[in-house]
């Protein structure tokens, strides 16, 4: 028979664990769904749950919020001056049907994030990794002054080594070459790997949230943006990271389906400014911050005769507002005809779930495409749960079967499209640092729509029969994963 004192010790531990869990979770404001998910973890996993929380549950350090959110806008005045000059000359400054249609969300992004609409751009769309990197490497070879690289995953791999070698050669030529990366997404990277690049004159930094993470025990905030800016003229933004899987050279994933865009024009200046802010927030005291120089924001070279309206919008946990998510909700609830989305992770929070279902119940054609395989098991099962649930509301969910779908694209009413790094899950909404391009042009929207339709040929539509055939055990795993989805 167990001694009475052991029972009392166990009860005391459980009571103390419960009180500690409540104090820990409620000590700062957070999403109520996330709150309950953490309570579940802390109470079901005594002691161990607190170790998990220490690394993945705590808010971003206040000194890091200060460093990121208080960075000055560098180059924004140059961009606004260029746009005003163009309007005064009536050079491609007229209002288009698409910008009038999207005026509400354009104004929202500008007032919330100080992200003005840029009108003088041209873009190229890339859906295949090999084609994307071939064109990107060509741009890097042709760069003459500055190359700025910002990636979540810059992986030590065949394509990663080729990219780093190319950047090293450009540094040897005397160009200013800078790399900003997230170590948690960049497998295999270390000082030794970067040493030839640094010896050649290049500069490399981990993003501020990845510095001293073991000491500060915060692993939950990642640089998820994918940006390359060359000479302040040409910019790249989208979903592709740098690694062999992104060019289809992974047995696990097979063909990698993603979307990236190449921008030439004034929108590139917003991408350059985003890089400057992220870089300056991440530097150590012995590195001088980047400041405004004409060579970084070349007004005479960045302007173009093209008339493509684009906003580059970034977001992250340094902001109290979920800017990108709120912008998408705005577009979804105001859609008149169609909302088509591609995302590798489909774990919408309550406001996004409500927006999607309201649109569907209002007669809007809502279609969402997700991958047929996981790269993160729990997240994939949660994605399956929400795919099944949204199907009940008349939303068409497609499972991409050709390989792994990693594209983050949206098409609204065939007038607006978005390409960037934001997934539709809790992490992208509130934990990751993201960047998306919003393009207000029906021709580009139609191109992205055609790529969606082509992907539908390699997909299956999730029906009630498909859901029923998943089995009881699979449904249990989906429901359990859904409980943890706010903290995945």
Coordinates of C-alpha atoms in Angstrom, one line a residue:
X1 CA 0.0 0.0 0.0
X2 CA 1.3 3.4 -1.0
X3 CA 2.3 5.6 2.0
X4 CA -0.1 8.4 2.7
X5 CA 2.7 11.0 2.5
X6 CA 3.5 10.0 -1.1
X7 CA -0.1 10.6 -2.0
X8 CA 0.0 14.0 -0.4
X9 CA 3.3 14.8 -2.2
X10 CA 1.7 13.9 -5.6
X11 CA -1.3 16.0 -4.8
X12 CA 0.9 18.9 -3.8
X13 CA 2.9 18.7 -7.0
X14 CA -0.3 18.6 -9.1
X15 CA -1.8 21.5 -7.3
X16 CA 1.4 23.5 -7.5
X17 CA 1.8 22.6 -11.2
X18 CA -1.8 23.7 -11.9
X19 CA -1.4 27.1 -10.1
X20 CA 1.9 27.7 -11.8
X21 CA 0.4 26.8 -15.2
X22 CA -2.4 29.3 -14.7
X23 CA 0.0 32.1 -13.5
X24 CA 2.4 31.4 -16.3
X25 CA -0.1 31.4 -19.1
X26 CA -2.3 34.3 -17.9
X27 CA 0.5 36.7 -17.0
X28 CA 0.4 38.4 -20.4
X29 CA -2.4 38.9 -22.9
X30 CA -2.6 36.3 -25.7
X31 CA -5.1 34.7 -28.0
X32 CA -7.6 32.7 -25.9
X33 CA -7.3 29.6 -28.1
X34 CA -3.5 29.7 -27.6
X35 CA -4.0 30.2 -23.9
X36 CA -6.0 27.0 -23.6
X37 CA -3.6 25.0 -25.7
X38 CA -0.7 26.0 -23.4
X39 CA -2.8 25.2 -20.3
X40 CA -3.4 21.7 -21.8
X41 CA 0.3 21.2 -22.4
X42 CA 1.4 22.5 -18.9
X43 CA -1.2 20.5 -17.0
X44 CA -0.8 17.2 -18.9
X45 CA 3.0 17.3 -18.9
X46 CA 4.0 18.4 -15.3
X47 CA 7.5 19.9 -15.2
X48 CA 8.2 18.9 -18.8
X49 CA 5.5 21.2 -20.0
X50 CA 7.2 24.2 -18.4
X51 CA 10.5 23.3 -20.2
X52 CA 8.6 23.3 -23.5
X53 CA 7.0 26.6 -22.6
X54 CA 10.3 28.2 -21.6
X55 CA 11.6 27.7 -25.2
X56 CA 8.4 27.9 -27.3
X57 CA 5.8 29.8 -25.2
X58 CA 7.4 32.9 -23.9
X59 CA 6.9 36.2 -25.7
X60 CA 9.6 37.8 -27.8
X61 CA 12.1 39.6 -25.6
X62 CA 11.3 43.3 -25.0
X63 CA 14.7 44.5 -26.0
X64 CA 14.3 42.7 -29.3
X65 CA 10.9 44.2 -29.9
X66 CA 12.5 47.6 -29.3
X67 CA 15.3 46.9 -31.8
X68 CA 12.9 45.7 -34.5
X69 CA 9.9 48.0 -34.1
X70 CA 11.9 51.2 -33.6
X71 CA 14.0 51.0 -36.7
X72 CA 13.7 54.1 -38.8
X73 CA 12.2 54.0 -42.3
X74 CA 15.2 54.3 -44.6
X75 CA 14.4 55.2 -48.2
X76 CA 10.6 55.6 -47.8
X77 CA 10.9 59.3 -48.4
X78 CA 12.7 58.6 -51.6
X79 CA 9.9 56.3 -52.8
X80 CA 7.2 58.8 -51.9
X81 CA 9.0 61.5 -53.7
X82 CA 9.3 59.4 -56.8
X83 CA 5.6 58.6 -56.8
X84 CA 4.7 62.2 -56.3
X85 CA 7.0 63.3 -59.1
X86 CA 5.4 60.7 -61.4
X87 CA 1.9 61.8 -60.6
X88 CA 2.8 65.5 -61.2
X89 CA 4.1 64.5 -64.6
X90 CA 1.0 62.3 -65.1
X91 CA 3.5 59.5 -65.9
X92 CA 1.6 56.2 -65.5
X93 CA 0.0 57.6 -62.4
X94 CA -3.7 57.1 -63.3
X95 CA -6.0 55.1 -61.1
X96 CA -6.8 51.6 -62.4
X97 CA -10.0 49.6 -61.9
X98 CA -8.1 47.2 -59.7
X99 CA -6.6 49.8 -57.4
X100 CA -10.1 51.4 -57.1
X101 CA -11.6 48.0 -56.3
X102 CA -8.9 47.4 -53.6
X103 CA -8.7 50.9 -52.3
X104 CA -9.9 49.8 -48.8
X105 CA -7.1 47.2 -48.3
X106 CA -4.5 49.5 -49.9
X107 CA -5.4 52.2 -47.5
X108 CA -5.3 49.7 -44.6
X109 CA -1.8 48.5 -45.4
X110 CA -0.5 52.0 -45.9
X111 CA -1.9 53.5 -42.7
X112 CA -1.1 50.5 -40.5
X113 CA 2.3 49.6 -41.8
X114 CA 3.3 52.8 -43.7
X115 CA 3.5 50.8 -46.9
X116 CA 2.5 53.0 -49.8
X117 CA 1.3 51.7 -53.1
X118 CA 4.0 51.7 -55.8
X119 CA 2.8 52.0 -59.3
X120 CA 5.9 51.7 -61.5
X121 CA 6.8 48.0 -61.6
X122 CA 7.1 45.0 -63.8
X123 CA 7.3 41.4 -62.6
X124 CA 8.1 37.9 -63.7
X125 CA 6.4 34.9 -62.1
X126 CA 8.3 31.7 -61.3
X127 CA 6.7 28.4 -60.3
X128 CA 9.7 26.0 -60.6
X129 CA 12.7 26.0 -58.4
X130 CA 15.3 25.3 -61.1
X131 CA 14.0 28.1 -63.3
X132 CA 13.8 30.5 -60.4
X133 CA 17.4 29.9 -59.2
X134 CA 18.7 30.0 -62.8
X135 CA 17.2 33.5 -63.2
X136 CA 18.2 34.6 -59.7
X137 CA 21.8 33.5 -60.3
X138 CA 21.9 35.4 -63.5
X139 CA 20.8 38.6 -61.7
X140 CA 23.4 38.0 -59.0
X141 CA 26.1 37.7 -61.7
X142 CA 24.9 41.0 -63.3
X143 CA 24.8 42.9 -60.1
X144 CA 27.3 45.8 -60.0
X145 CA 27.1 47.4 -56.5
X146 CA 25.0 45.8 -53.8
X147 CA 23.5 42.4 -53.1
X148 CA 21.2 41.9 -50.1
X149 CA 20.0 38.4 -49.2
X150 CA 17.4 37.5 -46.5
X151 CA 16.1 33.9 -46.1
X152 CA 14.5 31.8 -43.5
X153 CA 16.3 28.7 -44.9
X154 CA 19.7 29.0 -46.4
X155 CA 20.6 25.4 -46.2
X156 CA 24.1 23.9 -46.6
X157 CA 23.3 21.9 -49.7
X158 CA 24.3 21.6 -53.3
X159 CA 22.2 24.6 -54.4
X160 CA 23.1 26.4 -51.1
X161 CA 26.8 26.0 -51.8
X162 CA 26.4 27.1 -55.4
X163 CA 24.6 30.2 -54.2
X164 CA 27.2 31.0 -51.4
X165 CA 30.1 30.5 -53.9
X166 CA 28.5 32.9 -56.3
X167 CA 28.0 35.5 -53.6
X168 CA 31.6 35.0 -52.5
X169 CA 32.8 35.7 -56.0
X170 CA 30.7 38.9 -56.1
X171 CA 32.2 40.0 -52.8
X172 CA 35.7 39.4 -54.2
X173 CA 34.8 41.7 -57.1
X174 CA 34.3 44.5 -54.5
X175 CA 30.5 44.5 -54.2
X176 CA 28.7 45.0 -50.9
X177 CA 27.2 41.6 -50.2
X178 CA 25.1 41.0 -47.1
X179 CA 23.3 37.8 -45.9
X180 CA 20.7 37.8 -43.2
X181 CA 19.3 34.4 -42.2
X182 CA 17.5 32.4 -39.6
X183 CA 19.8 29.7 -38.2
X184 CA 16.9 27.5 -37.1
X185 CA 15.7 27.1 -40.7
X186 CA 19.2 27.0 -42.2
X187 CA 20.4 23.5 -41.5
X188 CA 24.2 22.9 -41.6
X189 CA 25.2 26.5 -41.6
X190 CA 28.0 27.7 -39.3
X191 CA 30.9 30.1 -39.1
X192 CA 33.2 27.6 -41.0
X193 CA 30.8 27.4 -43.9
X194 CA 30.5 31.2 -44.2
X195 CA 34.2 31.8 -43.6
X196 CA 35.3 32.0 -47.3
X197 CA 32.4 34.4 -47.9
X198 CA 33.4 36.6 -44.9
X199 CA 37.1 36.4 -45.9
X200 CA 36.1 37.7 -49.4
X201 CA 34.5 40.8 -47.7
X202 CA 31.0 39.6 -47.4
X203 CA 28.9 40.2 -44.3
X204 CA 26.6 37.6 -42.7
X205 CA 24.3 37.9 -39.7
X206 CA 21.7 35.7 -37.9
X207 CA 18.4 37.4 -37.4
X208 CA 18.1 39.1 -34.0
X209 CA 15.6 36.6 -32.6
X210 CA 18.1 33.8 -33.2
X211 CA 20.8 35.3 -31.1
X212 CA 21.6 33.8 -27.7
X213 CA 18.3 31.8 -27.9
X214 CA 19.6 29.1 -25.5
X215 CA 20.5 31.7 -22.9
X216 CA 17.3 33.6 -23.4
X217 CA 15.2 30.4 -24.0
X218 CA 13.1 31.7 -26.8
X219 CA 13.0 29.5 -30.0
X220 CA 9.6 30.5 -31.3
X221 CA 10.2 33.6 -33.4
X222 CA 11.6 33.1 -36.9
X223 CA 12.7 35.2 -39.8
X224 CA 10.4 33.7 -42.4
X225 CA 10.9 36.3 -45.2
X226 CA 12.5 35.4 -48.5
X227 CA 14.0 38.5 -50.1
X228 CA 16.9 39.3 -52.4
X229 CA 17.6 42.9 -53.6
X230 CA 20.2 43.6 -56.2
X231 CA 21.5 47.2 -56.7
X232 CA 18.3 48.5 -55.3
X233 CA 16.7 47.9 -58.7
X234 CA 15.7 44.2 -58.9
X235 CA 14.0 42.3 -56.0
X236 CA 12.9 38.8 -55.4
X237 CA 10.1 37.8 -53.0
X238 CA 8.0 34.6 -52.5
X239 CA 8.0 31.2 -51.0
X240 CA 11.3 29.5 -52.2
X241 CA 14.1 29.1 -49.7
X242 CA 17.6 27.9 -50.6
X243 CA 18.0 24.2 -50.4
X244 CA 18.0 21.1 -52.6
X245 CA 14.4 20.2 -51.8
X246 CA 13.4 23.5 -53.3
X247 CA 14.8 22.5 -56.7
X248 CA 13.1 19.0 -56.5
X249 CA 16.2 17.1 -55.4
X250 CA 14.7 15.4 -52.4
X251 CA 13.4 11.8 -52.4
X252 CA 11.1 12.6 -49.5
X253 CA 9.2 15.5 -51.2
X254 CA 9.8 14.9 -54.9
X255 CA 8.7 17.8 -57.0
X256 CA 8.6 21.0 -55.1
X257 CA 5.8 23.4 -56.2
X258 CA 6.3 27.0 -55.1
X259 CA 5.8 30.5 -56.3
X260 CA 8.2 33.4 -56.4
X261 CA 8.3 36.8 -58.2
X262 CA 11.0 38.9 -59.7
X263 CA 10.2 42.6 -59.3
X264 CA 11.8 45.5 -61.1
X265 CA 10.7 49.0 -60.2
X266 CA 9.8 51.1 -57.2
X267 CA 8.4 48.2 -55.1
X268 CA 12.0 47.0 -54.9
X269 CA 12.7 50.1 -52.7
X270 CA 10.2 48.8 -50.1
X271 CA 12.0 45.4 -50.1
X272 CA 15.3 47.2 -49.7
X273 CA 14.0 49.2 -46.8
X274 CA 12.7 46.0 -45.2
X275 CA 16.1 44.5 -45.4
X276 CA 17.7 47.6 -43.9
X277 CA 15.4 47.5 -40.9
X278 CA 15.9 43.8 -40.3
X279 CA 19.7 44.1 -40.7
X280 CA 20.0 47.1 -38.5
X281 CA 18.0 45.4 -35.8
X282 CA 20.3 42.4 -35.9
X283 CA 23.8 44.0 -36.0
X284 CA 26.2 43.9 -33.1
X285 CA 27.8 47.0 -31.6
X286 CA 30.9 46.7 -33.8
X287 CA 29.0 46.8 -37.1
X288 CA 27.8 50.1 -38.4
X289 CA 24.1 50.4 -39.3
X290 CA 23.0 50.8 -42.9
X291 CA 22.0 54.4 -43.7
X292 CA 20.4 56.0 -46.7
X293 CA 22.6 56.4 -49.7
X294 CA 21.6 57.0 -53.3
X295 CA 23.2 53.7 -54.4
X296 CA 20.9 51.7 -52.2
X297 CA 17.8 53.6 -53.3
X298 CA 18.5 54.7 -56.9
X299 CA 15.6 56.8 -58.0
X300 CA 16.9 57.2 -61.6
X301 CA 17.3 53.5 -62.1
X302 CA 14.4 52.0 -60.0
X303 CA 11.7 53.9 -61.9
X304 CA 10.2 52.1 -64.9
X305 CA 7.7 52.9 -67.6
X306 CA 5.6 49.9 -66.6
X307 CA 2.4 50.6 -64.6
X308 CA 2.0 47.7 -62.3
X309 CA 0.6 48.6 -58.8
X310 CA 2.3 46.7 -56.0
X311 CA 2.5 46.9 -52.2
X312 CA 5.2 45.1 -50.3
X313 CA 3.7 44.4 -46.8
X314 CA 5.7 42.9 -43.9
X315 CA 4.5 41.7 -40.5
X316 CA 5.8 40.1 -37.4
X317 CA 5.4 39.7 -33.6
X318 CA 7.1 43.1 -33.0
X319 CA 3.7 44.5 -34.0
X320 CA 0.6 44.3 -31.7
X321 CA -1.5 44.0 -34.8
X322 CA -1.6 41.0 -37.2
X323 CA -1.4 43.1 -40.2
X324 CA -1.1 40.6 -43.0
X325 CA -3.9 38.4 -41.6
X326 CA -6.2 41.3 -41.1
X327 CA -5.5 42.5 -44.6
X328 CA -6.4 39.0 -46.0
X329 CA -9.6 39.0 -43.9
X330 CA -10.5 42.4 -45.3
X331 CA -10.1 41.1 -48.9
X332 CA -11.9 37.8 -48.2
X333 CA -15.1 39.3 -46.6
X334 CA -15.3 41.9 -49.4
X335 CA -14.8 39.5 -52.2
X336 CA -17.6 39.4 -54.7
X337 CA -16.8 36.4 -56.9
X338 CA -13.8 34.2 -55.9
X339 CA -11.1 33.6 -53.3
X340 CA -8.5 31.1 -54.3
X341 CA -5.7 30.2 -51.9
X342 CA -2.6 28.0 -52.0
X343 CA -0.9 27.3 -48.6
X344 CA 1.2 24.4 -47.3
X345 CA -0.4 24.8 -43.8
X346 CA -4.1 25.4 -43.3
X347 CA -4.7 26.2 -39.6
X348 CA -6.9 29.3 -39.6
X349 CA -7.7 31.0 -36.3
X350 CA -11.3 31.9 -35.5
X351 CA -11.4 35.3 -37.4
X352 CA -9.9 33.8 -40.5
X353 CA -12.1 30.7 -40.3
X354 CA -15.2 32.9 -40.0
X355 CA -14.1 35.1 -42.9
X356 CA -13.7 32.1 -45.2
X357 CA -17.0 30.5 -44.2
X358 CA -18.9 33.8 -44.5
X359 CA -17.5 34.2 -48.0
X360 CA -18.5 30.7 -49.0
X361 CA -22.0 31.0 -47.6
X362 CA -22.4 34.3 -49.5
X363 CA -21.9 32.5 -52.8
X364 CA -18.2 33.3 -53.3
X365 CA -16.2 30.6 -54.9
X366 CA -13.7 29.7 -52.2
X367 CA -11.0 27.2 -53.1
X368 CA -7.9 26.2 -51.1
X369 CA -5.1 24.0 -52.2
X370 CA -2.9 22.1 -49.7
X371 CA -0.1 19.5 -50.0
X372 CA -0.8 15.8 -50.0
X373 CA 2.1 15.0 -47.6
X374 CA 3.6 16.4 -44.4
X375 CA 6.8 18.2 -43.7
X376 CA 5.7 18.6 -40.1
X377 CA 3.4 15.7 -39.0
X378 CA 1.3 17.5 -36.3
X379 CA 0.8 20.6 -38.6
X380 CA -0.2 18.3 -41.5
X381 CA -2.8 16.5 -39.4
X382 CA -4.2 19.8 -38.2
X383 CA -4.3 20.9 -41.8
X384 CA -6.3 17.8 -42.7
X385 CA -8.7 18.6 -39.8
X386 CA -9.4 22.1 -41.1
X387 CA -9.6 20.9 -44.7
X388 CA -12.3 18.4 -43.7
X389 CA -14.1 21.0 -41.6
X390 CA -14.1 23.7 -44.3
X391 CA -15.4 21.2 -46.8
X392 CA -18.6 21.0 -44.7
X393 CA -19.1 24.7 -45.4
X394 CA -18.9 24.3 -49.2
X395 CA -15.3 25.4 -49.6
X396 CA -13.5 23.3 -52.2
X397 CA -10.3 21.9 -50.8
X398 CA -7.7 20.4 -53.2
X399 CA -4.9 18.1 -52.2
X400 CA -1.9 18.6 -54.5
X401 CA -0.6 15.1 -55.4
X402 CA 2.4 15.8 -57.7
X403 CA 4.8 16.6 -54.9
X404 CA 5.0 19.1 -52.1
X405 CA 3.0 22.3 -52.4
X406 CA 4.8 25.1 -50.7
X407 CA 3.3 28.1 -52.6
X408 CA 1.7 30.9 -50.6
X409 CA -0.5 32.6 -53.2
X410 CA -4.0 34.2 -53.2
X411 CA -6.3 35.4 -55.9
X412 CA -9.2 37.6 -55.0
X413 CA -12.0 38.2 -57.6
X414 CA -9.3 37.9 -60.4
X415 CA -8.3 41.4 -59.6
X416 CA -5.8 41.1 -56.7
X417 CA -3.2 38.5 -56.1
X418 CA -0.6 38.0 -53.4
X419 CA 2.7 36.1 -53.4
X420 CA 4.9 35.9 -50.4
X421 CA 6.0 34.0 -47.3
X422 CA 2.8 33.9 -45.2
X423 CA 1.1 30.6 -44.6
X424 CA -2.4 30.4 -43.3
X425 CA -1.6 29.2 -39.8
X426 CA -1.2 30.6 -36.3
X427 CA 2.6 30.8 -36.7
X428 CA 2.5 33.0 -39.7
X429 CA -0.3 35.1 -38.3
X430 CA 1.5 36.0 -35.0
X431 CA 4.9 34.4 -34.5
X432 CA 6.9 34.6 -37.8
X433 CA 8.4 37.7 -39.5
X434 CA 6.7 37.6 -43.0
X435 CA 6.6 39.6 -46.2
X436 CA 4.1 39.5 -49.1
X437 CA 3.7 41.3 -52.3
X438 CA 0.1 42.4 -53.2
X439 CA -0.4 43.0 -56.9
X440 CA -3.4 44.9 -58.0
X441 CA -3.6 43.9 -61.7
X442 CA -6.1 41.6 -63.4
X443 CA -3.6 40.4 -66.0
X444 CA -1.2 39.2 -63.3
X445 CA -4.1 37.8 -61.3
X446 CA -5.2 35.8 -64.3
X447 CA -1.7 34.3 -64.7
X448 CA -1.6 33.2 -61.1
X449 CA -5.1 31.8 -61.5
X450 CA -4.0 29.8 -64.6
X451 CA -1.2 28.3 -62.5
X452 CA -3.7 27.3 -59.9
X453 CA -5.9 25.7 -62.5
X454 CA -2.9 23.8 -63.9
X455 CA -2.2 22.6 -60.3
X456 CA -5.8 21.4 -60.0
X457 CA -5.0 18.9 -62.7
X458 CA -2.4 17.4 -60.4
X459 CA -4.8 17.5 -57.4
X460 CA -7.8 15.6 -55.9
X461 CA -10.9 17.4 -54.6
X462 CA -11.5 16.5 -50.9
X463 CA -15.1 15.1 -50.8
X464 CA -17.1 13.5 -48.0
X465 CA -16.2 10.1 -49.4
X466 CA -12.5 11.0 -49.1
X467 CA -13.1 12.2 -45.5
X468 CA -15.0 9.0 -44.5
X469 CA -12.3 6.8 -46.0
X470 CA -9.6 8.4 -43.7
X471 CA -10.7 6.1 -40.8
X472 CA -11.3 6.5 -37.1
X473 CA -7.6 6.5 -36.1
X474 CA -6.7 9.2 -38.6
X475 CA -9.6 11.4 -37.4
X476 CA -8.4 11.0 -33.9
X477 CA -4.9 12.2 -34.8
X478 CA -6.4 15.1 -36.7
X479 CA -8.5 16.2 -33.8
X480 CA -5.6 15.9 -31.3
X481 CA -3.3 17.9 -33.6
X482 CA -6.0 20.5 -33.9
X483 CA -6.0 21.0 -30.1
X484 CA -2.3 21.8 -30.3
X485 CA -2.5 23.9 -33.5
X486 CA -2.3 27.3 -31.8
X487 CA 1.2 26.4 -30.5
X488 CA 2.6 24.4 -33.4

